[in-house]
Coordinates of C-alpha atoms and ligand atoms in Angstrom, one line a residue:
M239 CA -28.7 -34.3 31.2
I240 CA -25.8 -36.8 31.2
F241 CA -22.4 -35.6 30.4
V242 CA -20.1 -38.1 28.8
D243 CA -16.4 -37.3 28.8
S244 CA -14.8 -38.0 25.4
T245 CA -11.6 -39.3 27.1
T246 CA -13.6 -41.9 29.1
V247 CA -15.5 -43.2 26.1
G248 CA -12.6 -42.7 23.7
W249 CA -12.5 -43.5 20.0
R250 CA -11.8 -47.2 20.4
S251 CA -15.4 -48.2 21.0
F252 CA -16.5 -46.1 18.0
L253 CA -13.8 -47.7 15.8
Q254 CA -14.7 -51.2 17.1
A255 CA -18.3 -50.7 16.2
W256 CA -17.3 -49.7 12.7
L257 CA -14.9 -52.6 12.4
E258 CA -17.8 -55.0 13.2
S259 CA -19.4 -53.9 9.9
K260 CA -16.2 -54.7 8.0
K261 CA -16.6 -58.5 8.3
D262 CA -14.1 -60.0 5.8
V263 CA -11.4 -57.3 6.2
K264 CA -11.9 -56.8 9.9
V265 CA -8.8 -58.8 10.9
V266 CA -6.5 -57.1 8.4
L267 CA -7.8 -53.7 9.4
E268 CA -7.3 -54.5 13.1
Y269 CA -3.7 -55.4 12.3
F270 CA -3.1 -52.0 10.5
I271 CA -4.8 -50.1 13.3
E272 CA -2.4 -51.8 15.7
K273 CA 0.6 -51.1 13.5
Y274 CA -0.1 -47.4 12.6
L275 CA -3.0 -45.7 14.2
D276 CA -2.0 -45.3 17.8
K277 CA 1.6 -44.5 16.9
I278 CA 0.6 -41.8 14.4
L279 CA -2.0 -40.3 16.8
M280 CA 0.5 -40.1 19.6
F281 CA 3.3 -38.7 17.3
K282 CA 1.0 -36.1 15.9
K283 CA 0.0 -34.9 19.4
R284 CA 3.6 -34.6 20.4
Q285 CA 5.4 -33.3 17.3
C286 CA 3.0 -31.7 14.9
F287 CA 1.2 -28.4 14.8
E288 CA -2.4 -28.2 13.6
P289 CA -3.6 -24.6 12.7
V290 CA -7.1 -25.8 13.6
P291 CA -6.6 -28.5 16.3
I292 CA -8.8 -31.6 16.1
T293 CA -9.5 -34.2 18.7
D294 CA -8.5 -37.8 18.4
F295 CA -12.2 -38.7 18.2
S296 CA -12.7 -36.3 15.2
A297 CA -9.6 -37.7 13.5
I298 CA -11.0 -41.2 13.8
K299 CA -14.4 -40.2 12.6
T300 CA -12.8 -38.5 9.6
F301 CA -10.7 -41.7 9.0
V302 CA -13.9 -43.8 8.9
A303 CA -15.6 -41.3 6.6
I304 CA -12.7 -41.2 4.1
Y305 CA -12.3 -45.0 4.2
D306 CA -16.0 -45.5 3.6
S307 CA -16.1 -43.0 0.8
I308 CA -12.8 -43.8 -0.9
A309 CA -11.6 -47.3 -0.1
F310 CA -14.9 -49.0 -0.1
E311 CA -14.9 -49.9 -3.8
P312 CA -11.3 -50.9 -4.0
E313 CA -11.9 -53.2 -1.1
A314 CA -14.5 -55.1 -3.2
N315 CA -12.2 -55.1 -6.2
L316 CA -9.3 -56.3 -4.2
K317 CA -11.2 -59.3 -3.0
K318 CA -12.2 -60.1 -6.6
Y319 CA -8.8 -59.7 -8.2
H320 CA -6.2 -60.7 -5.7
A321 CA -5.8 -64.4 -5.4
S322 CA -3.1 -64.1 -2.9
E323 CA -4.0 -63.0 0.6
T324 CA -0.7 -61.3 1.1
A325 CA -1.0 -59.2 -2.0
F326 CA -4.5 -58.3 -0.9
S327 CA -3.4 -57.1 2.5
R328 CA -0.5 -55.2 1.0
S329 CA -2.8 -53.3 -1.3
L330 CA -5.3 -52.7 1.5
E331 CA -2.5 -51.3 3.6
K332 CA -1.9 -48.6 1.0
W333 CA -5.6 -47.6 1.1
F334 CA -5.5 -47.6 4.8
L335 CA -2.4 -45.3 4.8
F336 CA -4.0 -43.0 2.3
C337 CA -7.1 -42.6 4.6
L338 CA -4.8 -42.2 7.6
I339 CA -2.8 -39.3 6.3
W340 CA -5.8 -37.4 5.1
S341 CA -7.7 -37.9 8.4
V342 CA -5.3 -38.1 11.4
G343 CA -2.7 -36.1 9.4
G344 CA -5.2 -34.1 7.4
A345 CA -5.2 -31.0 9.7
V346 CA -1.5 -30.7 10.3
N347 CA 0.6 -27.9 8.7
E348 CA 3.2 -28.3 6.0
T349 CA 6.0 -29.3 8.5
G350 CA 3.7 -31.7 10.2
R351 CA 3.1 -33.5 6.8
V352 CA 6.9 -34.0 6.4
L353 CA 7.2 -35.3 10.0
I354 CA 4.3 -37.7 9.6
D355 CA 5.9 -38.9 6.4
H356 CA 9.2 -39.6 8.3
R357 CA 7.3 -41.4 11.1
L358 CA 5.5 -43.6 8.7
R359 CA 8.7 -44.6 7.0
E360 CA 10.2 -45.4 10.4
I361 CA 7.3 -47.8 11.1
D362 CA 7.5 -49.4 7.7
P363 CA 10.2 -48.4 5.2
Q364 CA 8.2 -49.7 2.2
F365 CA 7.2 -46.3 0.8
M366 CA 8.5 -44.9 -2.3
P367 CA 11.2 -42.3 -1.8
L368 CA 11.4 -38.9 -3.6
R369 CA 8.1 -37.3 -2.5
V370 CA 6.2 -37.1 0.8
I371 CA 3.4 -39.6 1.0
Y372 CA 0.8 -36.7 0.7
E373 CA 1.9 -36.3 -2.9
Y374 CA 0.7 -39.7 -3.9
Y375 CA -2.7 -41.2 -4.8
I376 CA -3.6 -44.8 -5.2
D377 CA -4.3 -45.9 -8.7
P378 CA -7.5 -48.1 -8.3
K379 CA -6.4 -50.3 -11.3
S380 CA -3.0 -51.2 -10.1
N381 CA -3.5 -50.5 -6.4
E382 CA -0.1 -48.8 -6.3
F383 CA 0.9 -45.4 -5.1
E384 CA 1.3 -43.0 -8.1
P385 CA 2.3 -39.3 -7.9
W386 CA -0.5 -36.8 -8.2
E387 CA 1.9 -34.8 -10.3
E388 CA 1.7 -37.2 -13.2
K389 CA -2.1 -36.8 -13.2
V390 CA -2.1 -33.0 -13.6
P391 CA -3.5 -32.3 -17.0
S392 CA -1.8 -29.7 -19.1
I393 CA -4.8 -27.8 -20.3
M394 CA -5.3 -24.2 -21.4
P395 CA -7.7 -22.2 -19.3
K396 CA -11.1 -21.6 -20.9
S397 CA -11.7 -18.0 -22.1
C398 CA -13.4 -16.7 -19.0
P399 CA -12.9 -13.7 -16.7
Y400 CA -9.5 -13.8 -15.0
Y401 CA -10.9 -14.4 -11.5
D402 CA -12.8 -17.5 -12.8
M403 CA -9.7 -19.3 -14.1
V404 CA -8.8 -22.4 -12.2
I405 CA -5.6 -24.2 -13.3
P406 CA -5.4 -27.9 -12.3
T407 CA -2.5 -28.5 -9.9
I408 CA -1.6 -31.3 -7.5
D409 CA -3.6 -29.4 -4.9
T410 CA -6.7 -29.0 -6.9
L411 CA -6.6 -32.7 -7.8
R412 CA -5.9 -34.2 -4.4
Y413 CA -8.2 -31.9 -2.4
S414 CA -11.0 -32.2 -4.9
H415 CA -10.7 -36.0 -4.9
I416 CA -11.0 -36.2 -1.2
I417 CA -13.6 -33.4 -0.7
A418 CA -15.8 -34.5 -3.6
S419 CA -15.7 -38.1 -2.4
L420 CA -16.7 -37.1 1.1
T421 CA -19.4 -34.7 -0.1
S422 CA -21.0 -37.2 -2.4
T423 CA -21.2 -39.7 0.5
N424 CA -22.9 -37.0 2.7
H425 CA -19.9 -36.2 4.9
R426 CA -19.3 -32.5 5.7
V427 CA -15.9 -31.0 5.1
L428 CA -14.4 -27.8 6.6
M429 CA -11.5 -26.5 4.6
C430 CA -9.0 -24.6 6.7
G431 CA -5.8 -22.9 5.8
S432 CA -4.0 -19.6 5.6
T433 CA -5.3 -16.8 3.4
G434 CA -4.6 -17.4 -0.3
S435 CA -4.2 -21.2 0.1
G436 CA -7.0 -21.8 -2.5
K437 CA -10.0 -22.8 -0.4
T438 CA -12.6 -20.7 -2.1
T439 CA -11.1 -21.5 -5.5
M440 CA -11.4 -25.2 -4.7
A441 CA -15.0 -24.9 -3.4
I442 CA -16.1 -23.0 -6.5
N443 CA -14.4 -25.5 -8.7
I444 CA -16.1 -28.4 -6.9
L445 CA -19.5 -26.7 -7.1
S446 CA -19.0 -26.1 -10.9
T447 CA -18.1 -29.7 -11.6
L448 CA -20.8 -31.3 -9.5
P449 CA -22.7 -34.2 -11.1
Q450 CA -26.0 -33.1 -12.5
F451 CA -28.0 -34.3 -9.5
F452 CA -26.4 -31.6 -7.3
S453 CA -27.0 -27.9 -7.3
G454 CA -24.8 -25.3 -5.5
L455 CA -25.4 -22.2 -3.3
T456 CA -22.6 -20.0 -2.0
L457 CA -23.0 -18.2 1.3
N458 CA -20.3 -15.7 2.5
L459 CA -20.3 -15.0 6.2
S460 CA -18.9 -11.9 7.7
A461 CA -18.6 -10.3 11.2
S462 CA -22.0 -8.7 10.7
T463 CA -23.9 -11.7 9.3
K464 CA -27.0 -12.4 11.4
S465 CA -28.6 -15.8 11.8
S466 CA -31.7 -14.5 10.2
T467 CA -29.7 -13.5 7.1
V468 CA -28.3 -17.0 6.8
Q469 CA -31.8 -18.5 7.2
S470 CA -33.3 -16.3 4.6
I471 CA -30.5 -16.8 2.0
I472 CA -30.8 -20.6 2.4
E473 CA -34.6 -20.5 2.3
S474 CA -34.5 -18.5 -0.9
S475 CA -32.9 -21.6 -2.6
L476 CA -35.6 -23.9 -1.2
E477 CA -39.2 -24.4 -1.9
K478 CA -42.2 -25.6 0.1
R479 CA -42.7 -29.4 -0.3
S480 CA -45.6 -29.6 2.1
K481 CA -46.9 -27.6 5.1
D482 CA -43.8 -27.9 7.2
K483 CA -41.2 -29.3 4.7
L484 CA -38.7 -27.4 2.6
G485 CA -36.4 -28.8 -0.1
P486 CA -34.2 -27.6 -3.0
K487 CA -36.1 -25.9 -5.8
D488 CA -35.2 -28.6 -8.2
K489 CA -36.8 -31.7 -6.7
K490 CA -34.4 -34.1 -8.4
K491 CA -31.3 -32.3 -7.1
R492 CA -29.5 -32.2 -3.8
L493 CA -28.4 -28.7 -2.7
I494 CA -24.7 -28.2 -1.7
I495 CA -24.5 -25.1 0.4
F496 CA -20.9 -23.7 0.4
I497 CA -20.4 -21.5 3.5
D498 CA -17.2 -19.4 3.2
D499 CA -15.5 -17.7 6.1
L500 CA -17.3 -19.8 8.6
N501 CA -15.4 -18.3 11.5
M502 CA -16.2 -14.7 10.7
P503 CA -19.5 -14.1 12.6
K504 CA -19.2 -12.1 15.8
K505 CA -19.8 -13.6 19.2
T506 CA -22.9 -12.4 21.1
S507 CA -20.5 -11.0 23.7
T508 CA -16.8 -11.3 24.5
Q509 CA -17.5 -13.9 27.2
S510 CA -20.0 -15.9 25.1
P511 CA -18.8 -18.8 23.1
S512 CA -21.7 -18.6 20.7
Q513 CA -21.9 -17.1 17.2
P514 CA -25.6 -17.2 16.3
P515 CA -25.3 -18.0 12.6
L516 CA -23.1 -21.0 13.4
E517 CA -25.6 -22.2 16.0
L518 CA -28.3 -22.1 13.3
I519 CA -26.1 -24.0 10.9
R520 CA -25.4 -26.6 13.6
Q521 CA -29.2 -26.9 14.2
L522 CA -29.7 -27.5 10.5
I523 CA -27.0 -30.2 10.6
D524 CA -28.2 -31.9 13.7
H525 CA -31.9 -31.6 13.4
H526 CA -32.4 -31.1 9.7
G527 CA -34.5 -28.0 10.1
W528 CA -35.2 -24.8 12.0
Y529 CA -38.1 -22.6 13.1
N530 CA -40.1 -20.5 10.8
R531 CA -39.4 -17.0 12.1
E532 CA -42.9 -15.7 11.5
K533 CA -45.0 -18.6 12.6
S534 CA -42.6 -20.1 15.1
S535 CA -43.4 -23.5 13.7
W536 CA -40.8 -26.2 13.0
Q537 CA -39.7 -26.6 9.4
H538 CA -38.0 -29.8 8.2
I539 CA -35.3 -29.2 5.5
F540 CA -34.5 -32.0 3.1
D541 CA -31.7 -32.7 0.7
C542 CA -29.2 -30.1 1.8
H543 CA -25.6 -30.6 2.4
I544 CA -23.0 -28.2 3.8
L545 CA -19.4 -27.6 2.6
S546 CA -17.5 -24.9 4.4
A547 CA -14.2 -23.0 4.5
M548 CA -12.4 -20.7 6.9
T549 CA -9.1 -18.9 7.2
S550 CA -7.1 -20.3 10.1
S551 CA -4.6 -17.4 10.0
N552 CA -6.9 -14.7 11.2
G553 CA -6.9 -16.1 14.8
R554 CA -10.7 -16.6 14.9
V555 CA -11.9 -20.0 16.2
I556 CA -15.3 -21.6 16.1
P557 CA -17.0 -23.5 19.0
S558 CA -15.7 -27.1 19.1
R559 CA -19.3 -28.3 19.0
I560 CA -19.9 -27.1 15.5
Q561 CA -16.3 -27.9 14.5
S562 CA -16.9 -31.5 15.5
R563 CA -19.6 -31.7 12.8
F564 CA -17.1 -31.4 10.1
N565 CA -14.2 -33.4 8.7
I566 CA -11.3 -31.0 8.7
I567 CA -8.8 -30.7 5.8
N568 CA -6.0 -28.2 6.2
F569 CA -4.9 -26.5 3.0
V570 CA -1.2 -25.7 3.0
E571 CA 0.1 -22.8 1.0
P572 CA 0.7 -23.8 -2.6
A573 CA 4.3 -24.8 -3.1
E574 CA 6.3 -22.4 -5.4
Q575 CA 6.4 -25.1 -8.1
Q576 CA 2.5 -25.0 -8.2
I577 CA 2.4 -21.3 -8.2
V578 CA 4.8 -21.3 -11.2
H579 CA 2.6 -23.9 -12.9
I580 CA -0.6 -21.9 -12.4
F581 CA 0.8 -18.6 -13.8
Q582 CA 2.8 -20.2 -16.5
T583 CA -0.3 -22.0 -17.8
I584 CA -2.2 -18.7 -17.8
L585 CA 0.6 -16.9 -19.6
N586 CA 1.1 -19.7 -22.1
S587 CA -2.5 -19.4 -23.0
K588 CA -2.3 -15.7 -23.4
F589 CA 0.9 -15.7 -25.5
Q590 CA -0.3 -18.5 -27.8
S591 CA -0.7 -16.1 -30.8
F592 CA 2.3 -13.9 -29.9
P593 CA 5.7 -14.2 -31.7
L594 CA 7.9 -17.1 -30.7
D595 CA 10.5 -15.1 -28.9
I596 CA 7.8 -13.7 -26.6
K597 CA 6.2 -17.1 -26.1
L598 CA 9.5 -18.6 -25.0
Q599 CA 9.8 -16.1 -22.1
T600 CA 6.9 -17.3 -20.0
V601 CA 9.0 -19.5 -17.8
S602 CA 11.5 -16.7 -17.2
I603 CA 8.8 -14.2 -16.5
V604 CA 7.0 -16.4 -13.9
K605 CA 10.3 -17.3 -12.2
L606 CA 11.3 -13.6 -12.0
M607 CA 8.0 -12.5 -10.6
C608 CA 7.9 -15.3 -8.0
R609 CA 11.5 -14.4 -7.0
L610 CA 10.6 -10.8 -6.6
Y611 CA 7.5 -11.7 -4.7
N612 CA 9.4 -13.9 -2.2
E613 CA 12.0 -11.1 -1.7
V614 CA 9.3 -8.5 -1.0
K615 CA 7.5 -10.9 1.4
T616 CA 10.7 -11.5 3.4
N617 CA 12.2 -8.0 3.3
F618 CA 9.1 -5.9 3.9
L619 CA 7.3 -7.2 6.9
Q620 CA 4.1 -6.0 8.4
T621 CA 4.5 -3.7 11.4
P622 CA 1.9 -1.8 13.5
N623 CA 2.5 1.4 11.5
K624 CA 2.7 -0.5 8.2
P625 CA -0.4 -2.7 8.4
H626 CA -0.7 -2.6 4.6
F627 CA 2.6 -4.5 4.1
L628 CA 0.6 -7.7 3.8
F629 CA 1.7 -9.5 0.6
N630 CA 0.2 -12.7 -0.5
I631 CA -0.7 -14.7 -3.6
Y632 CA -3.6 -12.4 -4.4
D633 CA -1.0 -9.6 -5.1
L634 CA 1.0 -11.9 -7.3
S635 CA -2.1 -13.0 -9.1
R636 CA -3.0 -9.4 -9.8
V637 CA 0.5 -8.9 -11.4
F638 CA -0.4 -11.6 -14.0
Q639 CA -3.9 -10.1 -14.4
G640 CA -2.2 -6.8 -15.3
I641 CA 0.1 -8.6 -17.8
L642 CA -2.9 -10.1 -19.6
Q643 CA -4.1 -6.7 -20.6
I644 CA -1.4 -6.4 -23.3
D645 CA -2.1 -7.3 -26.9
K646 CA 0.5 -8.5 -29.3
E647 CA 0.6 -5.2 -31.3
H648 CA 2.1 -3.5 -28.3
I649 CA 4.8 -5.9 -27.5
N650 CA 7.6 -5.9 -30.0
S651 CA 10.5 -7.2 -28.1
Q652 CA 11.4 -9.3 -25.1
T653 CA 12.7 -6.1 -23.3
C654 CA 9.2 -4.6 -23.9
L655 CA 7.6 -7.7 -22.3
F656 CA 9.8 -7.6 -19.2
R657 CA 9.3 -3.9 -18.8
L658 CA 5.5 -4.6 -18.7
C659 CA 6.0 -7.3 -16.1
L660 CA 8.1 -5.0 -13.9
H661 CA 5.5 -2.2 -14.3
E662 CA 2.8 -4.6 -13.1
F663 CA 4.9 -5.8 -10.2
M664 CA 5.6 -2.3 -9.1
R665 CA 2.0 -1.2 -9.3
N666 CA 1.0 -4.2 -7.1
F667 CA 3.9 -4.1 -4.6
S668 CA 6.1 -1.1 -4.5
D669 CA 3.3 1.4 -4.9
R670 CA 2.6 0.7 -1.2
F671 CA 6.1 1.8 -0.1
S672 CA 7.2 5.1 1.4
Q673 CA 10.3 6.8 0.0
N674 CA 12.7 4.9 2.2
D675 CA 11.2 1.5 1.5
E676 CA 11.1 2.4 -2.2
T677 CA 14.8 3.0 -2.2
R678 CA 15.4 -0.3 -0.5
F679 CA 13.1 -2.0 -3.0
T680 CA 14.9 -0.5 -6.0
K681 CA 18.3 -1.8 -4.6
I682 CA 16.8 -5.3 -4.2
L683 CA 15.2 -5.1 -7.6
K684 CA 18.5 -4.1 -9.3
T685 CA 20.4 -7.0 -7.7
I686 CA 17.7 -9.5 -8.8
L687 CA 17.6 -8.2 -12.3
L688 CA 21.4 -8.3 -12.6
D689 CA 21.3 -11.9 -11.4
H690 CA 18.4 -12.9 -13.7
F691 CA 19.5 -11.1 -16.9
G692 CA 23.2 -10.4 -16.4
T693 CA 24.3 -7.0 -17.8
D694 CA 21.3 -6.9 -20.2
C695 CA 19.0 -5.4 -17.6
K696 CA 20.0 -1.8 -18.1
D697 CA 17.1 -0.9 -20.3
L698 CA 14.5 -2.6 -18.2
M699 CA 14.0 0.1 -15.6
T700 CA 14.6 3.2 -17.6
S701 CA 11.5 5.2 -18.1
S702 CA 10.6 6.7 -21.5
L703 CA 8.8 9.5 -19.6
G704 CA 11.9 10.8 -17.9
D705 CA 14.4 10.1 -15.1
N706 CA 11.9 10.9 -12.3
W707 CA 9.4 8.3 -13.3
N708 CA 11.0 5.3 -11.7
G709 CA 10.4 2.6 -14.3
P710 CA 8.2 2.2 -17.3
I711 CA 4.5 3.3 -17.2
Y712 CA 1.7 1.4 -19.0
S713 CA -1.8 2.6 -19.4
S714 CA -4.8 2.3 -21.6
I715 CA -5.7 6.0 -21.4
T716 CA -6.5 7.7 -24.7
D717 CA -7.7 11.0 -26.0
D718 CA -11.0 9.5 -27.0
D719 CA -13.6 11.6 -25.1
D720 CA -16.6 9.4 -25.3
N721 CA -16.8 8.6 -21.6
T722 CA -20.5 7.7 -21.7
T723 CA -19.7 4.0 -21.3
F724 CA -17.4 2.5 -18.8
R725 CA -14.3 1.0 -20.4
G726 CA -15.9 2.0 -23.7
N727 CA -13.3 4.7 -24.2
S728 CA -10.2 2.9 -23.0
G729 CA -7.5 2.3 -25.6
A730 CA -5.0 -0.5 -25.9
Y731 CA -2.8 -1.1 -22.9
R732 CA 0.6 0.3 -24.0
E733 CA 3.7 2.0 -22.7
M734 CA 3.5 5.7 -22.2
C735 CA 6.5 7.1 -24.0
N736 CA 6.1 10.9 -24.1
E737 CA 5.7 13.0 -20.9
R738 CA 4.4 16.0 -22.8
E739 CA 1.7 13.9 -24.5
V740 CA 0.6 12.4 -21.2
M741 CA 0.4 15.9 -19.6
S742 CA -1.6 17.4 -22.4
L743 CA -3.9 14.4 -22.5
L744 CA -4.7 14.8 -18.8
R745 CA -5.0 18.5 -19.1
D746 CA -7.6 18.0 -21.9
K747 CA -9.4 15.4 -19.7
L748 CA -9.4 17.8 -16.8
A749 CA -10.9 20.6 -19.1
T750 CA -13.6 18.2 -20.2
Y751 CA -14.4 17.3 -16.6
N752 CA -14.6 21.0 -15.7
S753 CA -16.7 21.8 -18.7
N754 CA -19.5 19.5 -17.4
P755 CA -21.8 21.7 -15.2
I756 CA -22.7 18.8 -12.9
N757 CA -19.1 18.4 -11.8
S758 CA -17.7 20.8 -9.2
H759 CA -14.8 22.7 -10.7
L760 CA -11.4 21.2 -10.1
D761 CA -8.4 23.6 -10.2
L762 CA -5.7 21.0 -10.5
V763 CA -2.0 21.5 -11.1
L764 CA -0.9 18.4 -12.9
F765 CA 2.5 18.0 -11.5
E766 CA 4.4 14.7 -11.8
D767 CA 3.1 12.9 -8.7
A768 CA -0.5 13.9 -9.5
I769 CA -0.1 12.4 -13.0
K770 CA 1.4 9.2 -11.6
H771 CA -1.5 8.8 -9.1
I772 CA -4.2 9.5 -11.7
L773 CA -2.6 6.8 -14.0
R774 CA -2.4 4.3 -11.1
I775 CA -6.0 4.9 -10.0
Y776 CA -7.3 4.8 -13.6
R777 CA -5.4 1.5 -14.1
V778 CA -7.1 -0.2 -11.2
I779 CA -10.6 1.1 -12.1
Q780 CA -10.1 -0.5 -15.5
L781 CA -9.3 -3.9 -14.1
E782 CA -12.0 -6.4 -13.5
R783 CA -12.7 -6.5 -9.8
G784 CA -10.1 -3.8 -9.3
N785 CA -10.2 -2.4 -5.8
M786 CA -7.9 0.1 -4.3
S787 CA -7.3 1.7 -0.9
L788 CA -5.5 5.1 -1.1
I789 CA -3.4 5.7 2.0
G790 CA -1.9 9.1 2.7
N791 CA -2.0 12.3 4.8
A792 CA -4.8 14.8 4.5
G793 CA -4.5 17.0 1.6
T794 CA -2.5 14.6 -0.6
G795 CA -5.3 14.7 -3.2
R796 CA -6.8 11.2 -2.8
E797 CA -10.3 12.4 -3.4
T798 CA -9.7 14.9 -6.2
L799 CA -7.4 12.5 -8.1
S800 CA -9.9 9.7 -7.7
R801 CA -12.7 12.0 -9.0
I802 CA -10.8 12.8 -12.1
A803 CA -9.5 9.3 -12.7
S804 CA -13.0 7.8 -12.4
N805 CA -14.3 10.5 -14.8
I806 CA -11.7 9.6 -17.3
A807 CA -12.7 5.9 -17.0
G808 CA -16.3 6.8 -17.5
A809 CA -17.2 5.5 -14.0
Y810 CA -19.6 7.1 -11.6
F811 CA -17.9 8.6 -8.6
S812 CA -19.6 8.5 -5.2
M813 CA -18.3 9.4 -1.9
F814 CA -19.3 8.2 1.6
E815 CA -18.4 10.7 4.2
V816 CA -17.5 8.8 7.3
T817 CA -18.0 10.8 10.5
D818 CA -17.7 9.8 14.2
N819 CA -21.4 9.0 14.3
Y820 CA -21.4 7.0 11.1
I821 CA -23.3 3.8 11.5
R822 CA -24.1 0.7 9.5
K823 CA -27.5 2.1 8.5
D824 CA -25.8 5.2 6.9
F825 CA -23.5 2.9 4.9
L826 CA -26.5 0.8 3.7
E827 CA -28.3 4.1 2.7
G828 CA -25.2 5.2 0.9
V829 CA -25.0 1.9 -1.0
K830 CA -28.7 2.1 -1.9
T831 CA -28.3 5.7 -3.2
I832 CA -25.4 4.8 -5.5
H833 CA -27.2 1.7 -6.8
I834 CA -30.2 3.8 -7.7
K835 CA -28.0 6.4 -9.4
Q836 CA -26.2 3.6 -11.2
V837 CA -29.4 2.2 -12.6
L838 CA -30.4 5.7 -13.8
R839 CA -27.0 6.5 -15.3
I840 CA -26.1 2.9 -16.4
K841 CA -22.5 3.3 -15.3
P842 CA -20.5 1.2 -12.9
L843 CA -19.9 2.4 -9.4
F844 CA -16.8 3.9 -8.0
G845 CA -17.2 4.3 -4.3
F846 CA -14.7 6.3 -2.3
Ligands
LIG957 N1 -5.6 -23.6 -9.1 C1 -5.7 -22.3 -9.3 N2 -5.8 -21.8 -10.5 C2 -5.9 -20.4 -10.6 N3 -5.8 -19.6 -9.6 C3 -5.6 -20.1 -8.4 C4 -5.6 -21.5 -8.1 N4 -5.4 -21.6 -6.8 C5 -5.4 -20.4 -6.2 N5 -5.5 -19.5 -7.2 C6 -5.5 -18.0 -7.0 O1 -5.0 -17.8 -5.7 C7 -5.7 -16.7 -5.0 C8 -6.2 -17.2 -3.7 O2 -7.1 -18.2 -3.8 P1 -8.4 -18.3 -2.9 O3 -9.2 -17.1 -2.9 O4 -9.2 -19.6 -3.2 O5 -7.8 -18.5 -1.4 P2 -8.5 -18.7 0.0 O6 -7.8 -19.9 0.6 O7 -10.0 -18.8 -0.2 O8 -8.1 -17.4 0.8 P3 -8.9 -16.7 2.0 O9 -8.7 -17.5 3.2 O10 -8.2 -15.3 2.0 O11 -10.3 -16.6 1.6 C9 -6.8 -16.3 -6.0 O12 -6.4 -15.1 -6.6 C10 -6.9 -17.5 -6.9 O13 -7.3 -17.0 -8.2
LIG958 MG1 -11.6 -17.6 0.5

């Protein structure tokens, strides 16, 4: 075996070999390499932070990949259309820079992007001001930098489940342009970035808009994923072409395998650098195949391509060997402007048929929610004894999911609308707080409301149920007792206005629960906190993909209240009793049992 040190060989010989294939533009490209490449590589190393560090060699490989997949065609066009050589080289310089920022500067964080932008302006101050260079694309017709922002279409989301809605933003446009170009020219991409930066959304969007000669497969890795599981999932999308050859089921299509959370699989031991599922994926990439586990014979795999994503903020790294097989693009957290755009578009679509005074409030709602979100994020930090103080865009997204439950018959004024928004915000954020934090949050909330609405905010936080209720309460709970179908008995989402009615409603529900002989008798006293909790749990069960973790001391009623709330929602309640000796097998058995019961009862699951 001969070891070759990457610093000895360096990236120059690789780049030189590539330049040899560039014939006509070789001299111009050499000039740009001289002008920019070394300086930016050096600058990045000294000044910029990369959440997932890449080597110079990887950066250059990505540069070549992006250039070949994006700038190839313009290069041909440029030669055709530009009579003047200076104009041609000026246009080519733009394409060169575009490839440079998304390769050498593609893995840096947000601050790094600004620094690289400054450095490029120092080298040549020809760039357009106003925005950082990452916010521009090159219009292939004019060969000029144009802002991505102007390309963002203002479309209404299709009627689809909330979690499937993807709103075009600068990020979706620029990342999908680069990733789709690289993918269609057989270059692998690894999307990195902090949690909630939109990697999975982007991949799913890319898979759903692939040209017809591609098909997609999504594979989610976790700490317990084994290499055999990866192999069998991928093989399930393949078919035998001949004795030792496998290919996608549809012969005319190429299979894009999206591997999410690539850095999750466990290492074989703390000292070992290897994560078996990743080694198998690397083998597939390098050798286009793997061994059949039963026959131990080699199987060639054709027409498969890998796209992957991983969260860089969870501290897990992958071996540099597999990392080097990918072109790395770092996803920065969406800017507030983009978050506002996403949720404003979703609300605009929802409120289309609502009265005008409601429709006009979407901007104000989104701004208020984003401001509250930022305040909570900065004032309520995660500590060892408050691990659940982890607020990200997922929570904000759930606030808007909650708002979408309302229909126009139950919103008759702007005040009503803002009360709903505050209710959703509190359910997603302040419900995690203890008494002290809640008091602190209420103070912050009051200040922000005063600032946002002036003195008109008095009515927003008063509860129609009584002084102790801390804000308005919305629910879809009704006195309809047909709980044979899940969500079949839920009423319209509306504000609860009468404490006595709510109490008697829940008392009736409890009586119905107790009257069923298969339920163990619950002797509940429905005091105020118990009612609050039942309504909160019921609300989450009703939401699509609603998950909840109930935290509290023993005896605070988490199990009992979940039982009753799931019964009201018509959901099947099942409990996993976790003991000291609880192992993975027990969990899988438990999941199997509730799935069998679900099939028999035709009701959704509600595990506890
Ligand atoms: N363009 C968009 N349109 C609609 N929703 C979006 C968009 N971008 C992000 N979101 C929302 O932001 C949230 C986070 O997105 P996503 O799950 O893709 O992040 P991620 O980077 O994969 O995070 P993680 O590292 O935790 O897996 C989701 O709730 C998603 O619906
Ligand atoms: Mg994800």
